[in-house]
PDB file of C-alpha atoms in Angstrom:
ATOM      1  CA  ILE A 186       0.230  -0.088  -0.042  1.00 70.00           C
ATOM      2  CA  SER A 187       2.918   2.249   0.688  1.00 75.00           C
ATOM      3  CA  ILE A 188       4.650   1.614  -2.482  1.00 78.00           C
ATOM      4  CA  ASN A 189       2.000   1.253  -4.780  1.00 76.00           C
ATOM      5  CA  LEU A 190      -0.376   4.475  -3.226  1.00 77.00           C
ATOM      6  CA  GLY A 191       2.185   6.301  -1.819  1.00 81.00           C
ATOM      7  CA  ILE A 192       0.464   6.188   2.011  1.00 79.00           C
ATOM      8  CA  ASN A 193       2.657   7.120   4.901  1.00 83.00           C
ATOM      9  CA  PRO A 194       4.188   3.791   6.420  1.00 78.00           C
ATOM     10  CA  LYS A 195       3.417   4.874   9.340  1.00 78.00           C
ATOM     11  CA  LYS A 196      -0.041   5.046   9.166  1.00 73.00           C
ATOM     12  CA  ILE A 197      -0.427   1.550   8.188  1.00 68.00           C
ATOM     13  CA  VAL A 198      -1.572  -1.224  10.802  1.00 62.00           C
ATOM     14  CA  CYS A 199      -1.043  -4.710   9.630  1.00 60.00           C
ATOM     15  CA  ILE A 200      -3.784  -6.953  10.621  1.00 57.00           C
ATOM     16  CA  ASP A 201      -2.536  -9.839  12.617  1.00 53.00           C
ATOM     17  CA  GLY A 202       0.860  -9.188  11.758  1.00 49.00           C
ATOM     18  CA  ALA A 203       0.435  -9.652   8.041  1.00 51.00           C
ATOM     19  CA  PRO A 204       3.808  -8.140   6.062  1.00 47.00           C
ATOM     20  CA  ILE A 205       2.761  -5.361   3.585  1.00 48.00           C
ATOM     21  CA  ASN A 206       6.400  -5.381   1.467  1.00 52.00           C
ATOM     22  CA  HIS A 207       6.754  -8.964   0.250  1.00 50.00           C
ATOM     23  CA  SER A 208       9.461  -7.769  -1.903  1.00 53.00           C
ATOM     24  CA  SER A 209      11.660  -7.244   1.396  1.00 57.00           C
ATOM     25  CA  LYS A 210      11.104 -10.863   2.595  1.00 63.00           C
ATOM     26  CA  THR A 211      13.219 -13.641   1.997  1.00 84.00           C
ATOM     27  CA  PRO A 212      11.150 -16.157   0.060  1.00 87.00           C
ATOM     28  CA  LYS A 213      10.638 -19.256   1.970  1.00 90.00           C
ATOM     29  CA  LYS A 214       8.950 -22.306   0.619  1.00 90.00           C
ATOM     30  CA  PRO A 215       6.007 -23.229   2.719  1.00 90.00           C
ATOM     31  CA  ASP A 216       6.020 -26.816   4.222  1.00 87.00           C
ATOM     32  CA  GLY A 217       4.059 -29.435   2.397  1.00 83.00           C
ATOM     33  CA  ILE A 218       4.116 -27.363  -0.940  1.00 86.00           C
ATOM     34  CA  ASN A 219       5.297 -29.848  -3.399  1.00 82.00           C
ATOM     35  CA  PRO A 220       4.003 -29.249  -6.745  1.00 69.00           C
ATOM     36  CA  MET A 221       6.276 -27.720  -9.426  1.00 80.00           C
ATOM     37  CA  LYS A 222       3.390 -25.977 -11.380  1.00 95.00           C
ATOM     38  CA  PHE A 223       0.779 -24.022  -9.605  1.00 97.00           C
ATOM     39  CA  ILE A 224      -1.379 -21.327  -9.760  1.00 98.00           C
ATOM     40  CA  LEU A 225      -2.113 -19.278  -6.549  1.00 98.00           C
ATOM     41  CA  MET A 226      -5.319 -18.174  -5.113  1.00 97.00           C
ATOM     42  CA  PRO A 227      -4.946 -15.959  -1.913  1.00 96.00           C
ATOM     43  CA  THR A 228      -8.470 -15.785  -0.504  1.00 94.00           C
ATOM     44  CA  GLY A 229     -10.329 -16.409   2.533  1.00 93.00           C
ATOM     45  CA  ASP A 230     -13.501 -18.751   3.830  1.00 94.00           C
ATOM     46  CA  ASP A 231     -15.851 -15.989   2.758  1.00 92.00           C
ATOM     47  CA  ILE A 232     -18.861 -16.486   0.437  1.00 91.00           C
ATOM     48  CA  ARG A 233     -17.773 -12.898  -1.476  1.00 92.00           C
ATOM     49  CA  LYS A 234     -14.362 -14.519  -2.169  1.00 95.00           C
ATOM     50  CA  ASN A 235     -16.168 -16.468  -5.056  1.00 97.00           C
ATOM     51  CA  ASN A 236     -14.080 -19.573  -4.141  1.00 97.00           C
ATOM     52  CA  THR A 237     -16.371 -22.371  -5.803  1.00 98.00           C
ATOM     53  CA  ARG A 238     -16.693 -20.546  -9.048  1.00 98.00           C
ATOM     54  CA  ALA A 239     -12.617 -19.927  -9.288  1.00 98.00           C
ATOM     55  CA  ILE A 240     -11.974 -23.708  -8.489  1.00 98.00           C
ATOM     56  CA  GLN A 241     -14.655 -24.794 -11.019  1.00 98.00           C
ATOM     57  CA  GLY A 242     -12.780 -22.481 -13.511  1.00 98.00           C
ATOM     58  CA  PHE A 243      -9.518 -23.558 -12.553  1.00 98.00           C
ATOM     59  CA  GLU A 244     -10.550 -27.436 -13.002  1.00 98.00           C
ATOM     60  CA  ASN A 245     -12.173 -26.610 -16.532  1.00 98.00           C
ATOM     61  CA  TYR A 246      -8.995 -25.130 -17.282  1.00 98.00           C
ATOM     62  CA  ARG A 247      -6.824 -27.636 -15.694  1.00 97.00           C
ATOM     63  CA  VAL A 248      -8.716 -30.584 -17.642  1.00 97.00           C
ATOM     64  CA  ASN A 249      -9.280 -28.596 -21.088  1.00 96.00           C
ATOM     65  CA  ASN A 250      -5.762 -28.178 -21.488  1.00 95.00           C
ATOM     66  CA  SER A 251      -4.467 -31.624 -20.297  1.00 94.00           C
ATOM     67  CA  GLU A 252      -2.698 -30.038 -17.351  1.00 91.00           C
ATOM     68  CA  GLU A 253      -2.361 -33.323 -15.217  1.00 92.00           C
ATOM     69  CA  ASP A 254       0.398 -32.014 -12.807  1.00 94.00           C
ATOM     70  CA  LEU A 255      -0.899 -28.297 -12.598  1.00 96.00           C
ATOM     71  CA  TYR A 256      -2.205 -27.305  -8.863  1.00 97.00           C
ATOM     72  CA  LEU A 257      -4.083 -24.341  -7.086  1.00 97.00           C
ATOM     73  CA  ILE A 258      -2.721 -23.527  -3.858  1.00 97.00           C
ATOM     74  CA  ILE A 259      -5.005 -21.519  -1.849  1.00 97.00           C
ATOM     75  CA  THR A 260      -4.023 -19.648   1.238  1.00 94.00           C
ATOM     76  CA  SER A 261      -5.777 -18.680   4.492  1.00 92.00           C
ATOM     77  CA  THR A 262      -7.738 -21.070   6.809  1.00 92.00           C
ATOM     78  CA  PHE A 263     -10.917 -22.954   5.932  1.00 95.00           C
ATOM     79  CA  SER A 264     -13.127 -24.614   8.049  1.00 95.00           C
ATOM     80  CA  LYS A 265     -13.432 -28.389   7.602  1.00 96.00           C
ATOM     81  CA  HIS A 266     -16.725 -28.071   5.714  1.00 97.00           C
ATOM     82  CA  SER A 267     -15.379 -25.463   3.408  1.00 96.00           C
ATOM     83  CA  ARG A 268     -12.519 -27.464   2.687  1.00 96.00           C
ATOM     84  CA  GLN A 269     -14.469 -31.102   1.672  1.00 97.00           C
ATOM     85  CA  THR A 270     -17.090 -28.876  -0.487  1.00 97.00           C
ATOM     86  CA  LEU A 271     -14.419 -27.242  -2.380  1.00 97.00           C
ATOM     87  CA  MET A 272     -12.185 -30.192  -2.683  1.00 97.00           C
ATOM     88  CA  SER A 273     -15.329 -31.877  -4.478  1.00 98.00           C
ATOM     89  CA  TYR A 274     -14.441 -29.637  -7.524  1.00 98.00           C
ATOM     90  CA  SER A 275     -10.808 -30.224  -8.064  1.00 97.00           C
ATOM     91  CA  THR A 276      -8.558 -32.956  -6.600  1.00 95.00           C
ATOM     92  CA  HIS A 277      -5.975 -30.494  -7.516  1.00 97.00           C
ATOM     93  CA  ILE A 278      -6.290 -28.160  -4.679  1.00 96.00           C
ATOM     94  CA  ILE A 279      -3.646 -27.506  -1.825  1.00 95.00           C
ATOM     95  CA  PHE A 280      -4.786 -25.661   1.096  1.00 95.00           C
ATOM     96  CA  SER A 281      -1.550 -23.912   2.883  1.00 94.00           C
ATOM     97  CA  GLY A 282      -3.425 -22.359   5.697  1.00 92.00           C
ATOM     98  CA  ASN A 283      -2.081 -19.156   7.000  1.00 92.00           C
ATOM     99  CA  VAL A 284       1.374 -18.641   6.060  1.00 92.00           C
ATOM    100  CA  THR A 285       4.137 -16.401   6.757  1.00 90.00           C
ATOM    101  CA  GLY A 286       5.243 -13.183   4.933  1.00 88.00           C
ATOM    102  CA  ASP A 287       8.186 -15.159   3.651  1.00 91.00           C
ATOM    103  CA  GLU A 288       5.929 -18.328   2.588  1.00 93.00           C
ATOM    104  CA  LEU A 289       3.712 -15.784   0.975  1.00 93.00           C
ATOM    105  CA  SER A 290       6.411 -13.956  -0.569  1.00 92.00           C
ATOM    106  CA  TRP A 291       7.685 -17.801  -2.026  1.00 94.00           C
ATOM    107  CA  LEU A 292       4.286 -18.419  -3.319  1.00 95.00           C
ATOM    108  CA  TYR A 293       4.069 -15.125  -5.184  1.00 95.00           C
ATOM    109  CA  LYS A 294       7.589 -15.277  -6.995  1.00 94.00           C
ATOM    110  CA  ASN A 295       6.715 -18.903  -7.836  1.00 95.00           C
ATOM    111  CA  ALA A 296       3.315 -19.068  -9.002  1.00 97.00           C
ATOM    112  CA  LEU A 297       2.535 -19.310 -12.844  1.00 97.00           C
ATOM    113  CA  VAL A 298      -0.458 -16.814 -12.567  1.00 97.00           C
ATOM    114  CA  VAL A 299      -2.442 -15.588  -9.600  1.00 98.00           C
ATOM    115  CA  LEU A 300      -6.169 -16.263  -9.387  1.00 98.00           C
ATOM    116  CA  PHE A 301      -8.390 -13.650  -7.538  1.00 97.00           C
ATOM    117  CA  VAL A 302     -11.858 -13.418  -8.448  1.00 97.00           C
ATOM    118  CA  PRO A 303     -14.027 -12.274  -5.662  1.00 96.00           C
ATOM    119  CA  GLU A 304     -17.641 -11.020  -6.097  1.00 95.00           C
ATOM    120  CA  TYR A 305     -16.674  -7.656  -4.611  1.00 91.00           C
ATOM    121  CA  GLU A 306     -13.677  -5.998  -3.284  1.00 83.00           C
ATOM    122  CA  GLY A 307     -12.346  -2.971  -1.384  1.00 77.00           C
ATOM    123  CA  LEU A 308      -8.980  -2.893  -2.250  1.00 81.00           C
ATOM    124  CA  GLY A 309      -7.915  -6.060  -4.046  1.00 85.00           C
ATOM    125  CA  LEU A 310      -4.709  -6.315  -1.891  1.00 88.00           C
ATOM    126  CA  PRO A 311      -3.620  -9.343  -3.788  1.00 92.00           C
ATOM    127  CA  ILE A 312      -3.294  -7.292  -7.086  1.00 92.00           C
ATOM    128  CA  LEU A 313      -0.792  -5.350  -5.726  1.00 89.00           C
ATOM    129  CA  GLU A 314       1.270  -8.066  -4.315  1.00 91.00           C
ATOM    130  CA  THR A 315       1.058  -9.755  -7.630  1.00 92.00           C
ATOM    131  CA  LEU A 316       2.163  -6.351  -9.663  1.00 90.00           C
ATOM    132  CA  GLU A 317       4.856  -6.397  -6.630  1.00 90.00           C
ATOM    133  CA  VAL A 318       6.544  -9.692  -7.981  1.00 92.00           C
ATOM    134  CA  ASP A 319       5.592  -8.945 -12.104  1.00 93.00           C
ATOM    135  CA  LYS A 320       3.415 -11.907 -12.536  1.00 96.00           C
ATOM    136  CA  PRO A 321       0.208 -12.077 -14.284  1.00 97.00           C
ATOM    137  CA  ILE A 322      -3.316 -11.972 -12.516  1.00 97.00           C
ATOM    138  CA  VAL A 323      -6.570 -13.009 -13.528  1.00 98.00           C
ATOM    139  CA  CYS A 324      -8.967 -11.060 -11.624  1.00 97.00           C
ATOM    140  CA  SER A 325     -12.667 -10.074 -11.510  1.00 97.00           C
ATOM    141  CA  ASP A 326     -13.961  -7.444 -14.007  1.00 96.00           C
ATOM    142  CA  ILE A 327     -15.227  -5.215 -11.258  1.00 94.00           C
ATOM    143  CA  SER A 328     -14.817  -1.481 -11.160  1.00 91.00           C
ATOM    144  CA  VAL A 329     -12.114  -1.353  -7.894  1.00 91.00           C
ATOM    145  CA  PHE A 330     -10.170  -3.432 -10.182  1.00 92.00           C
ATOM    146  CA  LYS A 331     -10.619  -1.381 -13.556  1.00 92.00           C
ATOM    147  CA  GLU A 332      -9.960   1.774 -11.418  1.00 90.00           C
ATOM    148  CA  MET A 333      -6.206   0.309 -11.147  1.00 89.00           C
ATOM    149  CA  SER A 334      -5.608  -0.605 -14.798  1.00 89.00           C
ATOM    150  CA  GLU A 335      -7.903  -0.939 -17.645  1.00 90.00           C
ATOM    151  CA  THR A 336      -5.089  -3.367 -19.413  1.00 92.00           C
ATOM    152  CA  ALA A 337      -2.637  -4.870 -16.972  1.00 92.00           C
ATOM    153  CA  PHE A 338      -4.737  -7.948 -15.676  1.00 96.00           C
ATOM    154  CA  TYR A 339      -6.604 -10.404 -17.493  1.00 97.00           C
ATOM    155  CA  TYR A 340      -9.928  -9.776 -16.420  1.00 98.00           C
ATOM    156  CA  CYS A 341     -12.708 -12.316 -16.219  1.00 98.00           C
ATOM    157  CA  ASP A 342     -16.739 -12.471 -15.216  1.00 98.00           C
ATOM    158  CA  PRO A 343     -16.461 -13.767 -11.606  1.00 97.00           C
ATOM    159  CA  PHE A 344     -20.138 -15.128 -11.817  1.00 97.00           C
ATOM    160  CA  ASP A 345     -19.152 -17.417 -15.100  1.00 98.00           C
ATOM    161  CA  VAL A 346     -16.973 -20.119 -14.599  1.00 98.00           C
ATOM    162  CA  LEU A 347     -16.062 -20.564 -18.478  1.00 98.00           C
ATOM    163  CA  SER A 348     -14.883 -16.808 -18.296  1.00 98.00           C
ATOM    164  CA  ILE A 349     -12.705 -17.231 -15.264  1.00 98.00           C
ATOM    165  CA  SER A 350     -11.454 -20.670 -17.157  1.00 98.00           C
ATOM    166  CA  THR A 351     -10.756 -18.522 -20.714  1.00 98.00           C
ATOM    167  CA  ALA A 352      -8.785 -15.682 -18.533  1.00 98.00           C
ATOM    168  CA  LEU A 353      -6.391 -18.544 -17.012  1.00 98.00           C
ATOM    169  CA  ASP A 354      -5.972 -19.756 -20.704  1.00 95.00           C
TER     170      ASP A 354
END
């Protein structure tokens, strides 16, 4: 936020110790993360984050492109019920749980692409974090993201699984 929006760092408070600047972190591979090819989905166990359609779009892309070794790494803590429900849409999901700043830095830097398709959003910090590591991002075609850039991201309709899949392609 400080780098991309010019807000004085002294006025920023990290929630639950979350880091702001991942580029200054020493990347550390999270334990249990073994796939060589992955898409990162920084999200949360929240209905507005649109996790079901995002996973369906990922799975559609993966199957239609014969990407047998491609995984979707999902950050944050999810309830057991949510994990089970979401895993019913794809067997190529890894739930990392909450990760440290060093681990998140590693995930951003090693992802092929970042998938962030909420139904609505206030700021979209994962987009700014993705820009920081110069990776492609597939995100919702919503006004808050369009205000950042009309052309820098791969936009999709967050309510359309095929649109998410096509944007990943």
